[in-house]
PDB file of C-alpha atoms in Angstrom:
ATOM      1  CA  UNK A  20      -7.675  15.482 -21.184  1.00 37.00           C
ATOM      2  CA  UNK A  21      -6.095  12.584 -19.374  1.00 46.00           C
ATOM      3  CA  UNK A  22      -5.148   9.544 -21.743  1.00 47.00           C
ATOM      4  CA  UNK A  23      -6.900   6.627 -21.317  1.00 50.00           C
ATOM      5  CA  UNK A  24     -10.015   7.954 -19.448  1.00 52.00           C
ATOM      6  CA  UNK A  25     -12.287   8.218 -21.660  1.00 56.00           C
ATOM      7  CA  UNK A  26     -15.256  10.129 -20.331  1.00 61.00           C
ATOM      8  CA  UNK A  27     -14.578   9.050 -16.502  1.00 73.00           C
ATOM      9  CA  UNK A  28     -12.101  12.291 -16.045  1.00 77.00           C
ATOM     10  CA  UNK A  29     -15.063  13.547 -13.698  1.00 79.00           C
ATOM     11  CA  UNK A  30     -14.676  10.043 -11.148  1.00 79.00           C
ATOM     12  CA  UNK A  31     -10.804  10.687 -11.273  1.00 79.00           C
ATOM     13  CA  UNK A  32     -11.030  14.197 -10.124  1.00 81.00           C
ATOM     14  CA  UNK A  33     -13.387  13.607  -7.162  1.00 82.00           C
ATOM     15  CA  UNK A  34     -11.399  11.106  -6.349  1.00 80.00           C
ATOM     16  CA  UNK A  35      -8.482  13.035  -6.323  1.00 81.00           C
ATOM     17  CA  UNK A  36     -10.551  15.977  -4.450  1.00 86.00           C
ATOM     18  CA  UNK A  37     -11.272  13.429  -1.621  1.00 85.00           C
ATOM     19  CA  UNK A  38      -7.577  12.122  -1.587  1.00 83.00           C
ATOM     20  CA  UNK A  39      -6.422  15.707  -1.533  1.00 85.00           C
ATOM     21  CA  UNK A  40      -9.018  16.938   1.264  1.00 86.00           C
ATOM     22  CA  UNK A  41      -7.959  12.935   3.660  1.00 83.00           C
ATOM     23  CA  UNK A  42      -4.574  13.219   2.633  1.00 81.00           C
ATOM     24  CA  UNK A  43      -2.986  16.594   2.410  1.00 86.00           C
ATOM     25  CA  UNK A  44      -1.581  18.243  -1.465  1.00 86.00           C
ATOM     26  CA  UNK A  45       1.340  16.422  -1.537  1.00 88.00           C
ATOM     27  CA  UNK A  46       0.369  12.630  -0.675  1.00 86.00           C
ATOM     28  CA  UNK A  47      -3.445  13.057  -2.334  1.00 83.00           C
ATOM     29  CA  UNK A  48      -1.218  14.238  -5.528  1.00 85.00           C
ATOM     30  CA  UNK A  49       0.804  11.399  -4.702  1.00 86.00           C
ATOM     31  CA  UNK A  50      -1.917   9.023  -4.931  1.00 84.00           C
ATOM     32  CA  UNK A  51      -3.301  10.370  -7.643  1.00 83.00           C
ATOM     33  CA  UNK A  52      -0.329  10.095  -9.870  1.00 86.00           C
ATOM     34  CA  UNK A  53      -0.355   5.595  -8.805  1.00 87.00           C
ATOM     35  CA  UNK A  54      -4.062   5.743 -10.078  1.00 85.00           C
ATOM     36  CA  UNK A  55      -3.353   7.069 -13.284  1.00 85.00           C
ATOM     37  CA  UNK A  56       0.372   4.782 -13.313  1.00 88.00           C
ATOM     38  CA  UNK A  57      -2.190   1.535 -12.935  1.00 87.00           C
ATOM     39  CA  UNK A  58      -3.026   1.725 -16.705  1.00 85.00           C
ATOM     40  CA  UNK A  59       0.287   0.566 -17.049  1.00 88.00           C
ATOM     41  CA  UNK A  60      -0.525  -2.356 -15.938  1.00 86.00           C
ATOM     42  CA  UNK A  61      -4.341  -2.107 -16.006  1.00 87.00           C
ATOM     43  CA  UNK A  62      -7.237  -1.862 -19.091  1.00 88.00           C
ATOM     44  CA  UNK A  63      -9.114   1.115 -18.609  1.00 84.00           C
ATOM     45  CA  UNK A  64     -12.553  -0.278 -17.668  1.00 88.00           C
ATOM     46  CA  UNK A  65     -10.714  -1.923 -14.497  1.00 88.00           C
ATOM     47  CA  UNK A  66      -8.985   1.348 -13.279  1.00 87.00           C
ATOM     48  CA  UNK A  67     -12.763   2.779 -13.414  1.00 87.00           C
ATOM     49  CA  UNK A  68     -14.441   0.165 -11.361  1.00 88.00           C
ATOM     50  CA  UNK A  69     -11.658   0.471  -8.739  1.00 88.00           C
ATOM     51  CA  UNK A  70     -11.783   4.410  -8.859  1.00 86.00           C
ATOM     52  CA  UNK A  71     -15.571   4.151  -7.828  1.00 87.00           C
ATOM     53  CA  UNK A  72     -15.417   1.545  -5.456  1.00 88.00           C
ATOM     54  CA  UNK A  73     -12.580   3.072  -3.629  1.00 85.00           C
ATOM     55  CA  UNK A  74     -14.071   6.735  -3.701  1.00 84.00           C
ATOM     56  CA  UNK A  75     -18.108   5.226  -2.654  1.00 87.00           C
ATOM     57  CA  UNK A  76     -15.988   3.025   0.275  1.00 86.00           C
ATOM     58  CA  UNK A  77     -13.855   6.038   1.193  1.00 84.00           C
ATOM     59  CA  UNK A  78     -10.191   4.619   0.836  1.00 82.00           C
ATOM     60  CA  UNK A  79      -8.607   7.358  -0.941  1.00 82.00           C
ATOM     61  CA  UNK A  80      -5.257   5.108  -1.936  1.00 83.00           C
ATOM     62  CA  UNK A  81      -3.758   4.107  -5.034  1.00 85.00           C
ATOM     63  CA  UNK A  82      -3.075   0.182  -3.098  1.00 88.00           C
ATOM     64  CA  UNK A  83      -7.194   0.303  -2.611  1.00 87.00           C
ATOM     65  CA  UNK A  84      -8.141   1.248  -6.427  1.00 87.00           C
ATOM     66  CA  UNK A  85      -5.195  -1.509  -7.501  1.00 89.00           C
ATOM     67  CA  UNK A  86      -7.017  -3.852  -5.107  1.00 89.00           C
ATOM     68  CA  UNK A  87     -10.480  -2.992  -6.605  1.00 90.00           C
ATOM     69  CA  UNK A  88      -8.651  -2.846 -10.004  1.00 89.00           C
ATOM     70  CA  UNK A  89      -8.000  -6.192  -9.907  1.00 89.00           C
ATOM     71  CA  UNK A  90     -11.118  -7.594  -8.248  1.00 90.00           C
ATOM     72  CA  UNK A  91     -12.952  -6.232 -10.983  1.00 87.00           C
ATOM     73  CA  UNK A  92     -10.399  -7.783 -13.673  1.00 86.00           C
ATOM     74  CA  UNK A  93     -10.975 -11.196 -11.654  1.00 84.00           C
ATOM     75  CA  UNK A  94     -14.765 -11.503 -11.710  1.00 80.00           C
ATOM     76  CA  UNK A  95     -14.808 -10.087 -15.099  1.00 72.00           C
ATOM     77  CA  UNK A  96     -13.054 -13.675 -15.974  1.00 68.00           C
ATOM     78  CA  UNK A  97     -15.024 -15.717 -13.639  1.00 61.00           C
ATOM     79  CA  UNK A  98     -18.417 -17.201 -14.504  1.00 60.00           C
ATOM     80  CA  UNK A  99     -21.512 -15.312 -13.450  1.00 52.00           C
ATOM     81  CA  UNK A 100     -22.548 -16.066  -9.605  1.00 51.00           C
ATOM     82  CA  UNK A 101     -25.947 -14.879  -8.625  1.00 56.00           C
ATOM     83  CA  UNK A 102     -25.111 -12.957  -6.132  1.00 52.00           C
ATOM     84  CA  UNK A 103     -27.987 -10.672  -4.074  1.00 58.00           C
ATOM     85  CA  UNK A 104     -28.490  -6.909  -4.684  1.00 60.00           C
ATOM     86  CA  UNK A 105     -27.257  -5.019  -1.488  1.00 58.00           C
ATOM     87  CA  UNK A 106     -30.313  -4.051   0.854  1.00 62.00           C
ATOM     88  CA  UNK A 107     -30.848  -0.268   0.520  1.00 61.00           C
ATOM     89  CA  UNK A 108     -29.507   1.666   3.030  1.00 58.00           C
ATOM     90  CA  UNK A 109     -26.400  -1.533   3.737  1.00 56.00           C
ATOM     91  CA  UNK A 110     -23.343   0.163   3.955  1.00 57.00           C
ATOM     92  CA  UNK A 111     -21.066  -0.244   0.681  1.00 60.00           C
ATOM     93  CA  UNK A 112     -18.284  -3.160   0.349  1.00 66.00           C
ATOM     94  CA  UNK A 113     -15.081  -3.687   2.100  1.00 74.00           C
ATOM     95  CA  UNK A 114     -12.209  -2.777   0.489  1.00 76.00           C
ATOM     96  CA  UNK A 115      -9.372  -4.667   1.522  1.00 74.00           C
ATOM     97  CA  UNK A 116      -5.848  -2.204   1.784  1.00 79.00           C
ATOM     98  CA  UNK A 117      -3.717  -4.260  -1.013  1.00 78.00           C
ATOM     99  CA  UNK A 118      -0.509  -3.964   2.773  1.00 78.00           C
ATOM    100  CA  UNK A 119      -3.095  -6.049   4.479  1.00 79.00           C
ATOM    101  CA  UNK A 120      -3.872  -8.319   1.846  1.00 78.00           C
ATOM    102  CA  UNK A 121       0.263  -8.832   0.716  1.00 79.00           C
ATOM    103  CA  UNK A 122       0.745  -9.810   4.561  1.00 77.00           C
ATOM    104  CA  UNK A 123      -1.988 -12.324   5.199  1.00 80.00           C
ATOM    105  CA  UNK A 124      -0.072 -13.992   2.272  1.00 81.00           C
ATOM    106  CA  UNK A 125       3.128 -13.857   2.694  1.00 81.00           C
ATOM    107  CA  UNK A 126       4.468 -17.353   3.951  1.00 84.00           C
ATOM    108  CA  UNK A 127       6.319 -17.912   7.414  1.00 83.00           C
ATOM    109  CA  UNK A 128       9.684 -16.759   8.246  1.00 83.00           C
ATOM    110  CA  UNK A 129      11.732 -19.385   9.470  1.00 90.00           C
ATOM    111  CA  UNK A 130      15.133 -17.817   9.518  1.00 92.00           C
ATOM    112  CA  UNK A 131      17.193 -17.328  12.882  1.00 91.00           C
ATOM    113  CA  UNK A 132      16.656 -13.946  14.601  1.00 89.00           C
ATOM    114  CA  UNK A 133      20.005 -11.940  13.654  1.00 88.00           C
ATOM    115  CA  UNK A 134      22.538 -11.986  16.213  1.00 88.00           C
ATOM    116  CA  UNK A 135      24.251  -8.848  17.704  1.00 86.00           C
ATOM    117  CA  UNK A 136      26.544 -10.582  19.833  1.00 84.00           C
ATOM    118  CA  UNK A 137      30.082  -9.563  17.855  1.00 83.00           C
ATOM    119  CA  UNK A 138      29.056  -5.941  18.696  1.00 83.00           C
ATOM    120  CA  UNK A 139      29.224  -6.704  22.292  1.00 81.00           C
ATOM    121  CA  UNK A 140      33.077  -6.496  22.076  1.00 79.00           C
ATOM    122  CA  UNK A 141      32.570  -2.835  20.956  1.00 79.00           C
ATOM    123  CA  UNK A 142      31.048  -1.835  24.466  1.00 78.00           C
ATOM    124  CA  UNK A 143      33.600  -3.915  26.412  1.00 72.00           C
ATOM    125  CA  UNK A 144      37.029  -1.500  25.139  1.00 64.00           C
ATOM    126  CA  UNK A 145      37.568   0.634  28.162  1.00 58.00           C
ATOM    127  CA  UNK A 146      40.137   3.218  28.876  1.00 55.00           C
ATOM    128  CA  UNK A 147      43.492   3.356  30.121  1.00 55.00           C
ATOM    129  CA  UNK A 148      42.487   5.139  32.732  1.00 57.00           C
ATOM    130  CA  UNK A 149      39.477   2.749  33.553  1.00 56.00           C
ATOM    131  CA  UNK A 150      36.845   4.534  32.395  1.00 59.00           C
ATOM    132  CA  UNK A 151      34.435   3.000  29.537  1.00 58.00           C
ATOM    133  CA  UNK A 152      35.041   4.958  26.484  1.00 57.00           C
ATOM    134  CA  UNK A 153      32.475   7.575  25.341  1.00 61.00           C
ATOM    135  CA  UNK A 154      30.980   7.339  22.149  1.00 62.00           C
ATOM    136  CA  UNK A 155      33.459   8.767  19.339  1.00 60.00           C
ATOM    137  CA  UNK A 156      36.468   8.457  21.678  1.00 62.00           C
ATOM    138  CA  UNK A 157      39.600   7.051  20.526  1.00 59.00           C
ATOM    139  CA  UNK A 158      40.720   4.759  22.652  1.00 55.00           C
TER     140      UNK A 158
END
């Protein structure tokens, strides 16, 4: 049995199923080995709410269940909202890729665009001859 899961081993392998099936072996194994690094960081009960909101919205990636992860750690500390039930047949929620999310926070970049004008000199060296050099000639 896989530490730390408790009787939720069932949600992990579907999960891991679906990632497998999206994703191909390698990168749904991949994935699946982020999930279960997220307890770590992560109590258990939030890695469970962010493996079943990620499978039921259908992003099969470790950066979605970390995202849901932590959603669920955040209302858990926030006072109750009433919020309304979802209308049957409404599609599930959003889940926001944790890329996206890291971009649309990430403050301006104000530096200079780099400058490859030193390298110029490096296409100027011609030949004795007066030819241009070909690349890996010696001049």
């Amino acid at each position: 049995m896989v530490v730390g899961l408790g009787g939720h081993l069932v949600l992990l392998l579907r999960t891991a199923a679906a990632a497998v099936r999206a994703h191909g072996d390698a990168e749904g194994t991949r994935a699946l080995i982020e999930v279960l690094l997220l307890g770590r960081h992560l109590p258990h009960e939030h890695i469970v709410a962010g493996l079943a909101t990620a499978l039921r919205a259908g992003a099969l990636t470790a950066d979605a269940v970390a995202l849901e992860a932590r959603k669920a750690a955040q209302t858990e500390d926030e006072p109750a909202v009433d919020v309304p039930a979802p209308r049957p047949g409404a599609g599930s929620g959003t889940v926001t890729f944790l890329h996206e999310w890291k971009l649309n926070h990430l403050p301006p970049d104000t530096r200079p665009l780099p400058s490859v004008t030193h390298y110029d000199q490096l296409l100027r060296h011609r030949r004795a001859g007066g030819g241009d050099l070909r690349e890996g000639e010696v001049p």
